[in-house]
Amino acid sequence: RHEIVFDRIEVEKPTIILVDNDTRSQPSKKANSSPWFIKVSKTSLRNGRFKYERDTHGTHANLKIHKINADLESIDSTFELNKPLLARASGQIEKSGNIDLNVSIKSFTKPLQVDVELKAQNQNLEDLTPFFEENAGVILKGTLIRGRSVAKMRNDAVSATVSAEYQDLAVTLIKTYDQNEVSVFFSNLAESVLMAKKNKDKSLKDQSNEVTVAPKPGESIVGLFLRGMKEAALKVTLK
């Protein structure tokens, strides 16, 4: 009947490297439809590693996630429209804390509709400095006690909301290839410091902010989501 159905696929200790740079490949040609129907009822990934490498304007930065455990719900070769593809994962960024990630892709047609929810706890921010210093001119110190970011892609733009609570947060800004981005960091940081006194006694859910970012020419989806979350995080009131 031209059907292949996998009840379960398990992947042990995979290493995934995503390279994001200024060189763009040509769009792939649309594949001819296959007469075969392939379905995977559940896919599990255990003890994986993910490395995101960002090379732009002569700079190099990378972000590593370890101890990844993930489950992907049923997928099939028809990629039915409006049928959500759901994935859940947990892991550790660099050397500290833990994260939980939920991803929902509503269809594989353009424009993509993607929902991402990221929760983090007890994250040493110095672990992230090697990545953000090169890419955004930001040196971080302190601890992210807990935080939650929700980002949604609609019509090729990403809106991101971040709620976070920090301890002993210190931010140092340095000049980067993107002078406009540095200016944004300065203004956001100043706004956060001024609002800190007003919101000192507010609960975690009240310490949030939302931004909407449009893709830069040639920017990858992963890069766009990271940029949206980063800009929203910098607008969060410091506690």
CSV table of C-alpha atoms in Angstrom, one decimal:
chain,number,residue,atom,x,y,z
A,1,ARG,CA,0.0,0.0,0.0
A,2,HIS,CA,3.1,2.3,-0.2
A,3,GLU,CA,2.9,2.9,3.5
A,4,ILE,CA,5.8,2.9,6.1
A,5,VAL,CA,4.8,3.5,9.7
A,6,PHE,CA,7.3,3.7,12.5
A,7,ASP,CA,5.9,3.3,16.0
A,8,ARG,CA,8.9,4.9,17.6
A,9,ILE,CA,12.3,6.2,16.7
A,10,GLU,CA,14.9,6.7,19.5
A,11,VAL,CA,18.1,8.7,18.9
A,12,GLU,CA,20.9,8.4,21.5
A,13,LYS,CA,23.6,11.0,22.1
A,14,PRO,CA,23.2,13.0,18.8
A,15,THR,CA,25.4,16.1,18.1
A,16,ILE,CA,23.7,18.8,16.1
A,17,ILE,CA,25.6,21.8,14.8
A,18,LEU,CA,23.8,24.8,13.2
A,19,VAL,CA,26.1,27.3,11.3
A,20,ASP,CA,24.5,30.7,10.7
A,21,ASN,CA,26.6,33.0,8.6
A,22,ASP,CA,26.5,35.7,5.9
A,23,THR,CA,26.6,33.3,3.0
A,24,ARG,CA,23.2,32.1,1.9
A,25,SER,CA,22.5,29.0,-0.1
A,26,GLN,CA,20.1,28.9,-3.0
A,27,PRO,CA,16.5,28.0,-2.2
A,28,SER,CA,15.8,24.3,-2.7
A,29,LYS,CA,13.7,23.2,-5.6
A,30,LYS,CA,10.3,21.8,-4.8
A,31,ALA,CA,10.5,18.1,-4.6
A,32,ASN,CA,8.1,15.9,-6.6
A,33,SER,CA,5.4,14.4,-4.5
A,34,SER,CA,6.2,10.9,-3.5
A,35,PRO,CA,3.6,8.0,-3.8
A,36,TRP,CA,4.8,6.7,-0.4
A,37,PHE,CA,3.2,7.6,2.9
A,38,ILE,CA,5.7,7.7,5.8
A,39,LYS,CA,4.6,8.2,9.4
A,40,VAL,CA,6.6,8.3,12.7
A,41,SER,CA,4.3,8.0,15.7
A,42,LYS,CA,6.9,9.3,18.1
A,43,THR,CA,10.5,10.4,18.0
A,44,SER,CA,12.6,10.6,21.2
A,45,LEU,CA,16.1,12.1,21.6
A,46,ARG,CA,18.2,11.4,24.6
A,47,ASN,CA,21.4,13.0,26.0
A,48,GLY,CA,21.9,15.2,22.9
A,49,ARG,CA,24.1,18.2,22.2
A,50,PHE,CA,23.3,21.3,20.2
A,51,LYS,CA,25.8,23.9,19.0
A,52,TYR,CA,24.7,27.2,17.4
A,53,GLU,CA,27.6,29.0,15.5
A,54,ARG,CA,27.1,32.5,14.4
A,55,ASP,CA,29.6,34.1,12.0
A,56,THR,CA,28.9,37.6,10.8
A,57,HIS,CA,31.0,40.7,9.9
A,58,GLY,CA,34.2,38.9,10.8
A,59,THR,CA,33.0,37.8,14.3
A,60,HIS,CA,32.5,34.3,15.6
A,61,ALA,CA,30.3,33.2,18.5
A,62,ASN,CA,28.8,30.0,19.6
A,63,LEU,CA,26.2,28.8,22.1
A,64,LYS,CA,26.2,25.2,23.4
A,65,ILE,CA,23.3,23.3,24.9
A,66,HIS,CA,24.0,19.9,26.6
A,67,LYS,CA,22.0,17.1,28.2
A,68,ILE,CA,19.1,17.5,25.7
A,69,ASN,CA,16.1,15.2,26.1
A,70,ALA,CA,13.3,15.7,23.6
A,71,ASP,CA,10.1,14.2,22.3
A,72,LEU,CA,8.5,14.9,18.9
A,73,GLU,CA,4.9,14.0,18.4
A,74,SER,CA,3.5,12.3,15.3
A,75,ILE,CA,4.7,13.5,11.9
A,76,ASP,CA,4.0,12.2,8.5
A,77,SER,CA,5.0,12.8,4.9
A,78,THR,CA,1.8,14.6,4.0
A,79,PHE,CA,2.6,17.6,6.4
A,80,GLU,CA,-1.1,18.4,6.6
A,81,LEU,CA,-2.0,22.1,6.7
A,82,ASN,CA,-2.9,23.4,10.1
A,83,LYS,CA,-1.9,20.2,11.8
A,84,PRO,CA,0.5,21.3,14.5
A,85,LEU,CA,3.8,19.6,14.9
A,86,LEU,CA,4.7,19.6,18.6
A,87,ALA,CA,8.1,19.2,20.1
A,88,ARG,CA,9.2,19.3,23.8
A,89,ALA,CA,12.8,19.4,25.0
A,90,SER,CA,14.9,20.0,28.1
A,91,GLY,CA,18.6,20.7,28.5
A,92,GLN,CA,21.3,22.9,30.0
A,93,ILE,CA,22.9,26.0,28.4
A,94,GLU,CA,26.7,25.9,28.7
A,95,LYS,CA,27.6,25.0,32.3
A,96,SER,CA,24.6,25.9,34.5
A,97,GLY,CA,20.9,26.0,35.1
A,98,ASN,CA,18.2,24.1,33.2
A,99,ILE,CA,15.8,25.0,30.4
A,100,ASP,CA,12.5,23.7,29.0
A,101,LEU,CA,11.5,24.3,25.4
A,102,ASN,CA,8.1,23.8,23.7
A,103,VAL,CA,7.8,24.3,19.9
A,104,SER,CA,4.7,24.2,17.8
A,105,ILE,CA,4.8,24.5,14.0
A,106,LYS,CA,1.3,24.9,12.6
A,107,SER,CA,2.1,24.2,9.0
A,108,PHE,CA,5.0,23.8,6.6
A,109,THR,CA,3.7,26.3,4.1
A,110,LYS,CA,4.8,29.9,3.7
A,111,PRO,CA,4.6,32.1,5.7
A,112,LEU,CA,5.5,29.8,8.6
A,113,GLN,CA,3.6,29.9,11.9
A,114,VAL,CA,5.8,28.9,14.7
A,115,ASP,CA,5.2,29.2,18.5
A,116,VAL,CA,8.2,28.9,20.9
A,117,GLU,CA,8.1,28.8,24.7
A,118,LEU,CA,11.3,28.8,26.6
A,119,LYS,CA,11.7,28.5,30.4
A,120,ALA,CA,15.0,28.9,32.2
A,121,GLN,CA,16.1,28.5,35.9
A,122,ASN,CA,19.3,29.3,37.8
A,123,GLN,CA,21.3,30.3,34.7
A,124,ASN,CA,24.7,31.8,35.3
A,125,LEU,CA,24.7,34.7,32.9
A,126,GLU,CA,28.5,34.7,32.6
A,127,ASP,CA,28.2,31.4,30.7
A,128,LEU,CA,26.3,33.3,27.9
A,129,THR,CA,28.9,36.2,27.6
A,130,PRO,CA,31.1,34.5,25.0
A,131,PHE,CA,28.1,34.4,22.7
A,132,PHE,CA,26.5,37.8,23.4
A,133,GLU,CA,29.8,39.7,23.6
A,134,GLU,CA,30.7,38.8,20.0
A,135,ASN,CA,27.2,39.1,18.5
A,136,ALA,CA,25.8,42.0,20.4
A,137,GLY,CA,28.5,43.7,22.4
A,138,VAL,CA,27.1,42.7,25.8
A,139,ILE,CA,29.0,41.3,28.8
A,140,LEU,CA,26.7,39.8,31.4
A,141,LYS,CA,27.2,38.9,35.1
A,142,GLY,CA,24.8,37.6,37.7
A,143,THR,CA,22.1,34.9,37.7
A,144,LEU,CA,18.8,34.4,36.0
A,145,ILE,CA,16.7,33.0,38.8
A,146,ARG,CA,13.8,32.1,36.6
A,147,GLY,CA,12.5,33.4,33.3
A,148,ARG,CA,10.0,32.6,30.6
A,149,SER,CA,10.0,33.7,27.0
A,150,VAL,CA,7.2,33.2,24.4
A,151,ALA,CA,7.9,34.0,20.8
A,152,LYS,CA,5.5,33.7,17.9
A,153,MET,CA,6.2,34.0,14.2
A,154,ARG,CA,3.4,35.4,12.1
A,155,ASN,CA,3.8,36.8,8.5
A,156,ASP,CA,7.6,36.6,8.7
A,157,ALA,CA,7.9,38.7,11.8
A,158,VAL,CA,8.5,37.5,15.4
A,159,SER,CA,6.8,39.0,18.5
A,160,ALA,CA,8.6,38.0,21.7
A,161,THR,CA,7.5,38.4,25.4
A,162,VAL,CA,10.0,37.9,28.2
A,163,SER,CA,9.3,37.7,32.0
A,164,ALA,CA,12.4,37.3,34.2
A,165,GLU,CA,13.9,37.7,37.6
A,166,TYR,CA,17.6,38.4,38.0
A,167,GLN,CA,20.0,38.4,41.0
A,168,ASP,CA,23.2,40.6,41.0
A,169,LEU,CA,22.7,41.5,37.4
A,170,ALA,CA,25.5,43.6,35.8
A,171,VAL,CA,25.7,44.5,32.1
A,172,THR,CA,28.7,46.0,30.3
A,173,LEU,CA,28.3,47.3,26.8
A,174,ILE,CA,31.0,47.4,24.2
A,175,LYS,CA,31.2,48.6,20.6
A,176,THR,CA,30.2,46.1,17.9
A,177,TYR,CA,29.9,46.1,14.1
A,178,ASP,CA,26.3,47.2,14.5
A,179,GLN,CA,26.3,50.6,16.1
A,180,ASN,CA,22.5,50.9,16.0
A,181,GLU,CA,22.2,47.7,18.0
A,182,VAL,CA,24.4,49.1,20.7
A,183,SER,CA,22.2,52.2,20.9
A,184,VAL,CA,19.2,50.0,21.4
A,185,PHE,CA,20.9,48.2,24.2
A,186,PHE,CA,21.8,51.5,25.9
A,187,SER,CA,18.2,52.9,25.7
A,188,ASN,CA,16.6,49.6,26.8
A,189,LEU,CA,19.0,49.3,29.8
A,190,ALA,CA,18.4,52.9,30.8
A,191,GLU,CA,14.6,52.3,30.7
A,192,SER,CA,14.9,49.2,32.8
A,193,VAL,CA,17.0,50.9,35.5
A,194,LEU,CA,14.6,53.8,35.7
A,195,MET,CA,11.6,51.5,36.0
A,196,ALA,CA,13.2,49.2,38.6
A,197,LYS,CA,12.3,51.4,41.5
A,198,LYS,CA,8.7,51.7,40.4
A,199,ASN,CA,8.3,47.9,40.0
A,200,LYS,CA,10.5,46.8,42.9
A,201,ASP,CA,7.7,44.9,44.7
A,202,LYS,CA,5.9,43.5,41.6
A,203,SER,CA,5.6,39.8,41.1
A,204,LEU,CA,7.5,37.9,38.3
A,205,LYS,CA,4.5,37.9,36.0
A,206,ASP,CA,4.5,41.7,36.1
A,207,GLN,CA,8.2,42.0,35.2
A,208,SER,CA,7.7,41.5,31.5
A,209,ASN,CA,8.0,43.2,28.1
A,210,GLU,CA,7.2,42.5,24.5
A,211,VAL,CA,8.9,43.4,21.2
A,212,THR,CA,8.2,42.7,17.6
A,213,VAL,CA,11.2,42.2,15.2
A,214,ALA,CA,11.2,41.8,11.4
A,215,PRO,CA,13.9,39.7,9.7
A,216,LYS,CA,17.0,41.3,8.4
A,217,PRO,CA,18.1,40.4,4.9
A,218,GLY,CA,19.2,36.8,4.8
A,219,GLU,CA,18.6,36.2,8.6
A,220,SER,CA,17.8,32.7,9.6
A,221,ILE,CA,14.7,31.7,11.5
A,222,VAL,CA,16.8,30.6,14.5
A,223,GLY,CA,18.7,33.9,14.5
A,224,LEU,CA,15.4,35.9,14.2
A,225,PHE,CA,13.9,34.1,17.3
A,226,LEU,CA,17.1,34.6,19.3
A,227,ARG,CA,17.2,38.3,18.4
A,228,GLY,CA,13.6,38.8,19.4
A,229,MET,CA,14.0,37.0,22.7
A,230,LYS,CA,17.2,39.0,23.4
A,231,GLU,CA,15.7,42.4,22.7
A,232,ALA,CA,12.6,41.6,24.9
A,233,ALA,CA,14.8,40.4,27.7
A,234,LEU,CA,16.8,43.6,27.8
A,235,LYS,CA,13.5,45.6,28.3
A,236,VAL,CA,12.5,43.5,31.4
A,237,THR,CA,12.5,45.4,34.6
A,238,LEU,CA,15.6,44.6,36.7
A,239,LYS,CA,14.9,43.3,40.2
